[in-house]
Amino acid sequence: MPSAISDRLTVAAEPVLTLLDRDHSILAFNERVLDWAYRPEVPLIERLRYLCIVSSNLDEFFEVRAAPHLGASVAGDRKGNYTVESFERLAEAAHALVARQYALYNDELIPTFASKGIQVVSHGERNPAQRKWVHEYFEREVRPLLIPVGLDPAHPFPQVANKSLNFIVRLSGKDAFGRENPIAIVKVPRVLPRVIRMPAKVSGGKTLFIALSSIVRAHLSSMFPGREVGEFSQFRVTRHSDLAVDEEDVKNLRTALRQGLQHRHYGQAVRLEVSASCAESLSNFLLAQFNLPPQALYRVHGPVNLARLTQLIDLLDEPQLRFPPYQASYPVTLSPGQSFFDRLQRGDALIHQPFESFEGVLAFLREAVQDPQVLAIKQTIYRAGTGSEMMDLLREAVRRGKEVTVVVELKARFDEEANINWAEMLESIGAQVVYGVVGLKTHAKMLLVTRREGKQMRRYGHLSTGNYNPRTATLYTDISHLTADPLLTADMEAVFVHMASQSRLPKLNHMWLAPFDLHRNLVARIDALGAAAAAGEPARIVAKMNALTDEDLIAALVRAGQKGVKIDLIVRGACTLPARVPGLTDNIRVRSVIGRFLEHSRVFYFRQALDESLYLSSADWMNRNMMRRIELAWPVTDPVLRQRLIDECLVAYLHDGRDAWDLGPDGVYRRVYEDTHPGEDGASRAIEAHGAQTALMNRYASRGLRRAASRD
């Protein structure tokens, strides 16, 4: 429910600023992502990809955010943040978003694909040759893995895994023992592909696909010999999947989490999806089995899991229906083949991903591993993914006798299993592996190299707003900061020692660290600018992040804005601060930029008169990041690099006239179709015409071409 923060603000009791609802703000973000799937100028396969992204996001939303609302509804709660009303409002908004997805899928995307000769062929549309091929595929690949379960006292309703494909069937007649057991369940194993491409011999020159659900549906009768299949429906249940482990009460966090992962697939049910044609008697039966109210039922006109259509995307070899491939340039502040240690002794370097390649980070670690003068490597791991070259390099560093310390965050949501596996691998070969601080997630991204140079030790560091994952580094915007600054790298060393030993943290030189002083310093910096503005000095804040929900930071921003600070917030996802509310937030503008890449960089800019500072950070402005995580913010002091970040991460996005959405005082985001900041510094025809991301892609592509030409 919305909350008032008037008690935190130095304003009169009236009017009261009411914050926006966080969960509805998350759904609104997905509406903005879905807009890309509606755009006719976007290549067709990419439109489908955005549709799949929204479905995947909704899955995670239900897995993480829905349970408290559902629990309150079931309990009949009428007071508090989670109530019967909050559940009903959330369900209404989610149903509307899902309806828009399937309308787009059926009315626009499927017909447009068909016009290109690409079709997902239903049972009724298959000719005899295609039906024969489907039958042979079913008998060979599918039937051996299916075990239909007829329900009776000896065969209770089976355990249905989170987000798995299943069928419910009503049978007539009697079973082999002469008994009536009219309901059967067919569970479809996850190992089977959800989309299968038909061979050319039966495709008639077209690109034809078959959905696994359609194959199973066509053969339901053959699974129940002697019985007649009546009503049936595919179904899928989403379960609460946020792992809860009492870290104070476990002896081994890794073991406890691995055990918890075994139960994640069978948590509390929060959503039930069925075919639109599902008989009410069957849907009511399923709702009762999963103890769900009617509002948790989603009838869909199509596959119950649109996210699995990414398999169709992977099977399509149609480059003309995709975004033109983008080749990231090598970082402009680095030179291939040049020693990073020599380069960083002359000054810091930045990598703006994915416009510049993550290869620069890998090359830094690669040189550190191969350099015999490097004695120690310390790194945090939050999301490294599977098959990571970075993990292979750390393993090689151990083999070469270097001291390797890795802080692995085992509780990185939905990456727990991969991180546990990496931790076990590194431990097995002799690396020092720690899991951060009990009760806190380690979300900071740091890589620290200690090198012997003559009679002294020198440190070289990498700090990042993103993860050490080469795949997501091509999909997310992030900033990598390479430095040999002795004060900044000393701070990094102190944080690593603190996480490993849990000893008292010394006073840091430059860094702000959560949960100790990051939140306090941000509030203090905002309040200081408010005081300066009240004294007549010009003051400015521009902050770019993924989410803004922390009430104390929001209150500080509102106070500062009321005193005259001009504030621009670039918030990709959830934002509970209403913008441009007369008399309350007139000086605060909020926008969200949704582009080809997922906005992920966190950049905080503060200016008082001519004095300006800029911080990069791993942290969003959320209470969890400030109070329940190890997070970093650090200054960029080099004036050239700082200006580059201002230009590329802030100014470009404030002038985006294509992919930006501005938040109105009514809490509604509206898409921007022109530069809304034309009177301010930084306007660019390229940004106005193409949007910030496209303009940056073009800028870095041209830089890469110029560099290649100069080498030739």
PDB file of C-alpha atoms in Angstrom, residues 200-382:
ATOM      1  CA  ALA A 200      12.139 -29.814 -44.464  1.00  0.00           C
ATOM      2  CA  LYS A 201      10.575 -32.989 -45.908  1.00  0.00           C
ATOM      3  CA  VAL A 202       7.209 -32.147 -44.307  1.00  0.00           C
ATOM      4  CA  SER A 203       7.465 -28.332 -44.136  1.00  0.00           C
ATOM      5  CA  GLY A 204       6.558 -27.528 -47.724  1.00  0.00           C
ATOM      6  CA  GLY A 205       9.258 -24.879 -48.063  1.00  0.00           C
ATOM      7  CA  LYS A 206       8.174 -23.057 -44.916  1.00  0.00           C
ATOM      8  CA  THR A 207       9.773 -22.777 -41.480  1.00  0.00           C
ATOM      9  CA  LEU A 208       7.436 -24.794 -39.293  1.00  0.00           C
ATOM     10  CA  PHE A 209       7.522 -25.502 -35.586  1.00  0.00           C
ATOM     11  CA  ILE A 210       5.529 -27.690 -33.240  1.00  0.00           C
ATOM     12  CA  ALA A 211       4.920 -26.840 -29.585  1.00  0.00           C
ATOM     13  CA  LEU A 212       5.568 -29.715 -27.212  1.00  0.00           C
ATOM     14  CA  SER A 213       2.249 -28.976 -25.509  1.00  0.00           C
ATOM     15  CA  SER A 214       0.505 -29.512 -28.858  1.00  0.00           C
ATOM     16  CA  ILE A 215       2.275 -32.839 -29.354  1.00  0.00           C
ATOM     17  CA  VAL A 216       1.236 -34.103 -25.930  1.00  0.00           C
ATOM     18  CA  ARG A 217      -2.299 -32.805 -26.367  1.00  0.00           C
ATOM     19  CA  ALA A 218      -2.675 -34.694 -29.664  1.00  0.00           C
ATOM     20  CA  HIS A 219      -1.731 -37.977 -27.976  1.00  0.00           C
ATOM     21  CA  LEU A 220      -3.581 -37.754 -24.676  1.00  0.00           C
ATOM     22  CA  SER A 221      -6.093 -40.423 -25.731  1.00  0.00           C
ATOM     23  CA  SER A 222      -3.338 -42.918 -26.494  1.00  0.00           C
ATOM     24  CA  MET A 223      -2.014 -42.566 -22.932  1.00  0.00           C
ATOM     25  CA  PHE A 224      -5.246 -43.883 -21.420  1.00  0.00           C
ATOM     26  CA  PRO A 225      -6.178 -47.046 -23.344  1.00  0.00           C
ATOM     27  CA  GLY A 226      -9.686 -48.229 -22.587  1.00  0.00           C
ATOM     28  CA  ARG A 227     -10.740 -44.816 -21.294  1.00  0.00           C
ATOM     29  CA  GLU A 228     -12.255 -41.877 -23.113  1.00  0.00           C
ATOM     30  CA  VAL A 229     -10.586 -38.502 -22.723  1.00  0.00           C
ATOM     31  CA  GLY A 230     -13.084 -35.726 -22.196  1.00  0.00           C
ATOM     32  CA  GLU A 231     -12.135 -32.289 -20.927  1.00  0.00           C
ATOM     33  CA  PHE A 232      -8.455 -31.457 -20.559  1.00  0.00           C
ATOM     34  CA  SER A 233      -6.109 -28.516 -20.230  1.00  0.00           C
ATOM     35  CA  GLN A 234      -2.456 -27.730 -19.953  1.00  0.00           C
ATOM     36  CA  PHE A 235      -1.543 -26.019 -16.678  1.00  0.00           C
ATOM     37  CA  ARG A 236       1.406 -24.496 -14.926  1.00  0.00           C
ATOM     38  CA  VAL A 237       1.823 -23.403 -11.322  1.00  0.00           C
ATOM     39  CA  THR A 238       4.213 -20.717 -10.102  1.00  0.00           C
ATOM     40  CA  ARG A 239       5.563 -21.102  -6.580  1.00  0.00           C
ATOM     41  CA  HIS A 240       7.166 -18.779  -4.070  1.00  0.00           C
ATOM     42  CA  SER A 241      10.886 -19.319  -4.645  1.00  0.00           C
ATOM     43  CA  ASP A 242      12.791 -16.876  -2.449  1.00  0.00           C
ATOM     44  CA  LEU A 243      15.141 -19.013  -0.350  1.00  0.00           C
ATOM     45  CA  ALA A 244      14.944 -18.322   3.368  1.00  0.00           C
ATOM     46  CA  VAL A 245      17.837 -19.608   5.466  1.00  0.00           C
ATOM     47  CA  ASP A 246      18.514 -18.604   9.060  1.00  0.00           C
ATOM     48  CA  GLU A 247      22.229 -17.920   8.727  1.00  0.00           C
ATOM     49  CA  GLU A 248      22.644 -17.477  12.470  1.00  0.00           C
ATOM     50  CA  ASP A 249      21.331 -21.000  13.041  1.00  0.00           C
ATOM     51  CA  VAL A 250      23.241 -23.027  10.449  1.00  0.00           C
ATOM     52  CA  LYS A 251      26.719 -24.478  10.730  1.00  0.00           C
ATOM     53  CA  ASN A 252      27.456 -24.516   7.020  1.00  0.00           C
ATOM     54  CA  LEU A 253      25.676 -21.967   4.815  1.00  0.00           C
ATOM     55  CA  ARG A 254      26.644 -23.725   1.591  1.00  0.00           C
ATOM     56  CA  THR A 255      25.159 -27.043   2.746  1.00  0.00           C
ATOM     57  CA  ALA A 256      21.997 -25.356   4.015  1.00  0.00           C
ATOM     58  CA  LEU A 257      21.470 -23.521   0.742  1.00  0.00           C
ATOM     59  CA  ARG A 258      22.041 -26.629  -1.347  1.00  0.00           C
ATOM     60  CA  GLN A 259      19.394 -28.407   0.708  1.00  0.00           C
ATOM     61  CA  GLY A 260      17.074 -25.429   0.311  1.00  0.00           C
ATOM     62  CA  LEU A 261      17.473 -25.519  -3.462  1.00  0.00           C
ATOM     63  CA  GLN A 262      16.026 -29.025  -3.467  1.00  0.00           C
ATOM     64  CA  HIS A 263      12.774 -27.663  -2.019  1.00  0.00           C
ATOM     65  CA  ARG A 264      12.540 -24.431  -4.039  1.00  0.00           C
ATOM     66  CA  HIS A 265      10.618 -26.115  -6.851  1.00  0.00           C
ATOM     67  CA  TYR A 266       7.873 -27.085  -4.417  1.00  0.00           C
ATOM     68  CA  GLY A 267       7.246 -23.922  -2.415  1.00  0.00           C
ATOM     69  CA  GLN A 268       3.923 -22.214  -1.787  1.00  0.00           C
ATOM     70  CA  ALA A 269       1.792 -21.928  -4.939  1.00  0.00           C
ATOM     71  CA  VAL A 270       1.059 -18.305  -5.886  1.00  0.00           C
ATOM     72  CA  ARG A 271      -0.259 -18.462  -9.479  1.00  0.00           C
ATOM     73  CA  LEU A 272      -2.060 -21.003 -11.650  1.00  0.00           C
ATOM     74  CA  GLU A 273      -2.078 -20.749 -15.451  1.00  0.00           C
ATOM     75  CA  VAL A 274      -4.453 -22.843 -17.573  1.00  0.00           C
ATOM     76  CA  SER A 275      -5.658 -22.827 -21.177  1.00  0.00           C
ATOM     77  CA  ALA A 276      -8.442 -20.362 -21.893  1.00  0.00           C
ATOM     78  CA  SER A 277     -10.719 -23.288 -22.798  1.00  0.00           C
ATOM     79  CA  CYS A 278     -10.138 -25.115 -19.505  1.00  0.00           C
ATOM     80  CA  ALA A 279     -13.430 -26.301 -18.019  1.00  0.00           C
ATOM     81  CA  GLU A 280     -14.396 -24.490 -14.851  1.00  0.00           C
ATOM     82  CA  SER A 281     -14.677 -27.783 -12.997  1.00  0.00           C
ATOM     83  CA  LEU A 282     -11.045 -28.599 -13.807  1.00  0.00           C
ATOM     84  CA  SER A 283      -9.734 -25.136 -12.944  1.00  0.00           C
ATOM     85  CA  ASN A 284     -11.652 -25.179  -9.651  1.00  0.00           C
ATOM     86  CA  PHE A 285     -10.190 -28.607  -8.884  1.00  0.00           C
ATOM     87  CA  LEU A 286      -6.670 -27.271  -9.485  1.00  0.00           C
ATOM     88  CA  LEU A 287      -7.287 -24.127  -7.436  1.00  0.00           C
ATOM     89  CA  ALA A 288      -8.399 -26.316  -4.534  1.00  0.00           C
ATOM     90  CA  GLN A 289      -5.331 -28.558  -4.882  1.00  0.00           C
ATOM     91  CA  PHE A 290      -2.992 -25.577  -4.726  1.00  0.00           C
ATOM     92  CA  ASN A 291      -5.058 -23.694  -2.128  1.00  0.00           C
ATOM     93  CA  LEU A 292      -5.406 -20.638  -4.369  1.00  0.00           C
ATOM     94  CA  PRO A 293      -8.228 -18.083  -4.648  1.00  0.00           C
ATOM     95  CA  PRO A 294      -9.950 -17.416  -8.007  1.00  0.00           C
ATOM     96  CA  GLN A 295      -7.904 -14.237  -8.602  1.00  0.00           C
ATOM     97  CA  ALA A 296      -4.745 -16.386  -8.797  1.00  0.00           C
ATOM     98  CA  LEU A 297      -6.106 -18.193 -11.876  1.00  0.00           C
ATOM     99  CA  TYR A 298      -4.810 -16.984 -15.265  1.00  0.00           C
ATOM    100  CA  ARG A 299      -6.612 -18.290 -18.357  1.00  0.00           C
ATOM    101  CA  VAL A 300      -4.324 -17.793 -21.364  1.00  0.00           C
ATOM    102  CA  HIS A 301      -4.953 -17.989 -25.104  1.00  0.00           C
ATOM    103  CA  GLY A 302      -1.787 -19.854 -26.035  1.00  0.00           C
ATOM    104  CA  PRO A 303       1.116 -21.675 -24.393  1.00  0.00           C
ATOM    105  CA  VAL A 304       1.104 -21.353 -20.606  1.00  0.00           C
ATOM    106  CA  ASN A 305       4.769 -20.382 -20.646  1.00  0.00           C
ATOM    107  CA  LEU A 306       5.563 -17.710 -23.206  1.00  0.00           C
ATOM    108  CA  ALA A 307       9.092 -17.430 -21.802  1.00  0.00           C
ATOM    109  CA  ARG A 308       9.912 -20.844 -23.289  1.00  0.00           C
ATOM    110  CA  LEU A 309       9.427 -19.365 -26.779  1.00  0.00           C
ATOM    111  CA  THR A 310      13.024 -18.213 -26.490  1.00  0.00           C
ATOM    112  CA  GLN A 311      13.741 -21.718 -27.799  1.00  0.00           C
ATOM    113  CA  LEU A 312      11.947 -20.773 -31.021  1.00  0.00           C
ATOM    114  CA  ILE A 313      14.084 -17.631 -31.222  1.00  0.00           C
ATOM    115  CA  ASP A 314      17.227 -19.740 -30.890  1.00  0.00           C
ATOM    116  CA  LEU A 315      16.055 -22.090 -33.666  1.00  0.00           C
ATOM    117  CA  LEU A 316      15.383 -19.327 -36.198  1.00  0.00           C
ATOM    118  CA  ASP A 317      18.159 -18.546 -38.652  1.00  0.00           C
ATOM    119  CA  GLU A 318      16.724 -15.279 -39.963  1.00  0.00           C
ATOM    120  CA  PRO A 319      19.287 -12.485 -39.457  1.00  0.00           C
ATOM    121  CA  GLN A 320      17.093  -9.995 -41.325  1.00  0.00           C
ATOM    122  CA  LEU A 321      14.478 -10.380 -38.556  1.00  0.00           C
ATOM    123  CA  ARG A 322      16.944  -9.574 -35.771  1.00  0.00           C
ATOM    124  CA  PHE A 323      18.758  -6.486 -34.596  1.00  0.00           C
ATOM    125  CA  PRO A 324      21.895  -5.928 -36.665  1.00  0.00           C
ATOM    126  CA  PRO A 325      24.751  -7.548 -34.726  1.00  0.00           C
ATOM    127  CA  TYR A 326      26.660  -5.105 -32.554  1.00  0.00           C
ATOM    128  CA  GLN A 327      30.381  -5.620 -32.149  1.00  0.00           C
ATOM    129  CA  ALA A 328      31.612  -3.888 -29.013  1.00  0.00           C
ATOM    130  CA  SER A 329      34.814  -1.921 -29.508  1.00  0.00           C
ATOM    131  CA  TYR A 330      37.924  -2.518 -27.440  1.00  0.00           C
ATOM    132  CA  PRO A 331      37.950   0.013 -24.569  1.00  0.00           C
ATOM    133  CA  VAL A 332      39.114   3.372 -25.876  1.00  0.00           C
ATOM    134  CA  THR A 333      41.232   4.112 -22.791  1.00  0.00           C
ATOM    135  CA  LEU A 334      43.158   0.854 -23.266  1.00  0.00           C
ATOM    136  CA  SER A 335      45.366  -0.531 -26.013  1.00  0.00           C
ATOM    137  CA  PRO A 336      45.375  -4.232 -26.960  1.00  0.00           C
ATOM    138  CA  GLY A 337      48.653  -5.839 -25.994  1.00  0.00           C
ATOM    139  CA  GLN A 338      49.705  -3.044 -23.657  1.00  0.00           C
ATOM    140  CA  SER A 339      50.495  -4.010 -20.072  1.00  0.00           C
ATOM    141  CA  PHE A 340      47.664  -3.021 -17.731  1.00  0.00           C
ATOM    142  CA  PHE A 341      50.173  -2.411 -14.969  1.00  0.00           C
ATOM    143  CA  ASP A 342      52.107   0.085 -17.098  1.00  0.00           C
ATOM    144  CA  ARG A 343      48.877   1.720 -18.281  1.00  0.00           C
ATOM    145  CA  LEU A 344      47.301   2.115 -14.841  1.00  0.00           C
ATOM    146  CA  GLN A 345      50.427   3.653 -13.377  1.00  0.00           C
ATOM    147  CA  ARG A 346      49.691   6.591 -15.687  1.00  0.00           C
ATOM    148  CA  GLY A 347      46.074   6.950 -14.586  1.00  0.00           C
ATOM    149  CA  ASP A 348      42.691   5.299 -14.267  1.00  0.00           C
ATOM    150  CA  ALA A 349      40.701   3.734 -17.112  1.00  0.00           C
ATOM    151  CA  LEU A 350      36.978   3.228 -17.698  1.00  0.00           C
ATOM    152  CA  ILE A 351      35.060   0.658 -19.726  1.00  0.00           C
ATOM    153  CA  HIS A 352      31.478   1.508 -20.698  1.00  0.00           C
ATOM    154  CA  GLN A 353      29.822  -1.857 -21.317  1.00  0.00           C
ATOM    155  CA  PRO A 354      28.391  -3.155 -23.605  1.00  0.00           C
ATOM    156  CA  PHE A 355      29.409  -0.365 -25.979  1.00  0.00           C
ATOM    157  CA  GLU A 356      32.983  -1.317 -25.063  1.00  0.00           C
ATOM    158  CA  SER A 357      33.992  -4.929 -24.650  1.00  0.00           C
ATOM    159  CA  PHE A 358      34.183  -6.808 -21.349  1.00  0.00           C
ATOM    160  CA  GLU A 359      37.291  -8.360 -22.885  1.00  0.00           C
ATOM    161  CA  GLY A 360      39.222  -5.498 -21.265  1.00  0.00           C
ATOM    162  CA  VAL A 361      38.347  -6.862 -17.819  1.00  0.00           C
ATOM    163  CA  LEU A 362      39.243 -10.421 -18.804  1.00  0.00           C
ATOM    164  CA  ALA A 363      42.532  -9.209 -20.284  1.00  0.00           C
ATOM    165  CA  PHE A 364      43.369  -7.473 -16.988  1.00  0.00           C
ATOM    166  CA  LEU A 365      42.797 -10.674 -15.011  1.00  0.00           C
ATOM    167  CA  ARG A 366      44.552 -12.753 -17.679  1.00  0.00           C
ATOM    168  CA  GLU A 367      47.707 -10.616 -17.391  1.00  0.00           C
ATOM    169  CA  ALA A 368      47.559 -10.810 -13.595  1.00  0.00           C
ATOM    170  CA  VAL A 369      47.342 -14.594 -13.708  1.00  0.00           C
ATOM    171  CA  GLN A 370      50.260 -14.905 -16.133  1.00  0.00           C
ATOM    172  CA  ASP A 371      52.533 -12.301 -14.483  1.00  0.00           C
ATOM    173  CA  PRO A 372      55.001 -14.013 -12.104  1.00  0.00           C
ATOM    174  CA  GLN A 373      55.283 -10.785 -10.079  1.00  0.00           C
ATOM    175  CA  VAL A 374      51.602 -10.933  -9.135  1.00  0.00           C
ATOM    176  CA  LEU A 375      51.401 -12.627  -5.758  1.00  0.00           C
ATOM    177  CA  ALA A 376      47.726 -12.360  -4.799  1.00  0.00           C
ATOM    178  CA  ILE A 377      44.309 -11.971  -6.432  1.00  0.00           C
ATOM    179  CA  LYS A 378      41.131 -11.201  -4.527  1.00  0.00           C
ATOM    180  CA  GLN A 379      37.694 -11.107  -6.138  1.00  0.00           C
ATOM    181  CA  THR A 380      34.001 -10.983  -5.297  1.00  0.00           C
ATOM    182  CA  ILE A 381      31.594 -13.202  -7.225  1.00  0.00           C
ATOM    183  CA  TYR A 382      27.873 -12.405  -7.320  1.00  0.00           C
TER     184      TYR A 382
END
